[in-house]
Amino acid sequence: MNPAVHGVGTSHFGRRPGTDLVSLAWDAVSDALADAGGGPVDAVWVGTVFAPAGVAQRVLRAMGITGIPVVTVENACASGTTAFAEACEAVRTGRYGRVLALGIEQMSAAFDGAITPERTDPEGATGLALPALYAMAATRYLHDGAVTREQLAAVAVKNHAHALHNPQAQYAGRYTVEEVLASRMIADPLTLLQCCPTSDGAAAAVVAASSGGVREVGVRGIALRSGAPWGRRSPHVWGHDVVRDTAADAYAAAGLHAATDVDVAEVHDAFTIGEIVTTEALGLAAPGEGGKAAGTGVTTLGGTHPVNPSGGLLSRGHPLGATGLAQVAEIVRQLRGDAGGRQVDGARIGLVETMGGGVSALDGNACVVAVLEAP
Amino acid sequence: MTVADPRPRIASGPGGSGVVAGVRCQACAEPVAYAWPACPACGGPIAPAEFGPGGVVWSATVVRIPVAGRTPPYALAYVDLDDGPRVLAHVPGGAAPAVGTRVRLRADAPGGDPQVEVAP
Ligand SMILES: [Zn+2]
């Protein structure tokens, strides 16, 4: 059975302390089910990272989704896309007919500011906050002449401007490169506007067999990997190889000949350097050319390879478990031609990539890459 | 709630320096900074091995946001130990050393953190 996305839904993203997670989840699930034409689902996969135990059943019972298989998955920032990948696989193999994939996260209930480094992990216990991990990649890229500070900032300028057209984004704005570089330093060389905000939110997708419907977005290929050991064995910065290898799996599954066949992409830009490394790892930009692609408008709406038209994690927001399904929702809307002021004209092939990490010595905890196709 | 300290164990090395007491894979020679039961690269058998004290900065940064139990700003570096693994270490002084700088592990590991200083 070829899986297709029949419906998507997203809550507004933002800091919503004191809001019941049930209401965030309801915003996403009710929209996704209505978009899919209503009706029951046979199983649910839920992606979340920091939510309390039992959260999936707690939110689903409040909307009458009970008595069916419910599975909660955690794969860091790729938790939502992991739930989506499992839903697609369940449909493809015929295990279930109609599956809900839901991502939920309330970061404001878990942390006062940035994510606390995990103290049971060697590098977390040594004080490696997540911005510092990405800062290490940025420092290395700058040293190697693979990016400039202005190109890093250009990613933030672009994604915050894209989000002006996304009413569900956490925040947006027309910033200049100078303003991005002048914002408060978080971990050298990454400044505040180059880091994703702390976010709450939910996103959902209904997956079922393709039946040729005019609003169904086909899942041409999807792949999931955990990172291999990373260190001096790799010539690349952290987070590159796992994306490259997962993308190769997804492209093969999709029968995609070249990454440049992709018309629109939503990729993991928790920090500006992440989008640059990722566009190179995905093959959307040549090695060492990701920064230039951002700086010259290639990856801007209207450019030849638009990346993160929703505003990305940087501007739409990054409620970890919800992020992957928000990316899926954006690509589905793009491929249906429903993306309004941020529509990529004539988009036929869309790509979703999420990468999550933090476990020492690995090149990321997990990566998911999906290739979706217009109805 | 007590948790086991997961950080690399620092033993004393030559001339008052420190070395990482880790393991090396007996099948693929992968150097590992931690006393794990098997090789993370191939699953092969391991044997104890010491790495350092010398190494080269692969990359570095200064953390300027509040982190639980830490006082910002503080400098961190990924250091490629000579013939050894890449390890995360603190750098005293609050400034990030340049990529490629020769550094040396200190034996004292203040607060349990691996720490490097610019090689004399
Ligand atoms: Zn080995």
mmCIF file of N, CA, C and O and ligand atoms in Angstrom, chain B residues 25 28 30 39 41-42 44, ligand 1:
data_model
loop_
_atom_site.group_PDB
_atom_site.id
_atom_site.type_symbol
_atom_site.label_atom_id
_atom_site.label_comp_id
_atom_site.label_asym_id
_atom_site.label_seq_id
_atom_site.Cartn_x
_atom_site.Cartn_y
_atom_site.Cartn_z
ATOM 1 N N CYS B 25 39.498 -0.358 20.685
ATOM 2 C CA CYS B 25 38.918 -1.569 20.092
ATOM 3 C C CYS B 25 40.028 -2.510 19.613
ATOM 4 O O CYS B 25 40.967 -2.076 18.937
ATOM 5 N N CYS B 28 39.032 -2.985 15.455
ATOM 6 C CA CYS B 28 39.152 -1.929 14.444
ATOM 7 C C CYS B 28 40.026 -0.770 14.901
ATOM 8 O O CYS B 28 40.173 0.205 14.170
ATOM 9 N N GLU B 30 39.522 1.553 17.004
ATOM 10 C CA GLU B 30 38.839 2.797 17.370
ATOM 11 C C GLU B 30 39.220 3.208 18.795
ATOM 12 O O GLU B 30 39.118 2.416 19.733
ATOM 13 N N CYS B 39 33.127 -1.789 21.491
ATOM 14 C CA CYS B 39 33.484 -0.704 20.572
ATOM 15 C C CYS B 39 32.217 -0.062 19.986
ATOM 16 O O CYS B 39 31.385 -0.761 19.411
ATOM 17 N N ALA B 41 32.040 1.687 17.367
ATOM 18 C CA ALA B 41 32.102 1.699 15.899
ATOM 19 C C ALA B 41 31.764 0.336 15.306
ATOM 20 O O ALA B 41 31.123 0.263 14.256
ATOM 21 N N CYS B 42 32.207 -0.761 15.978
ATOM 22 C CA CYS B 42 32.009 -2.076 15.353
ATOM 23 C C CYS B 42 31.497 -3.149 16.325
ATOM 24 O O CYS B 42 31.230 -4.277 15.890
ATOM 25 N N GLY B 44 33.189 -4.568 18.552
ATOM 26 C CA GLY B 44 34.269 -5.490 18.878
ATOM 27 C C GLY B 44 34.732 -5.389 20.320
ATOM 28 O O GLY B 44 34.316 -4.484 21.062
HETATM 29 ZN ZN ZN C 1 35.814 -1.468 16.651
#
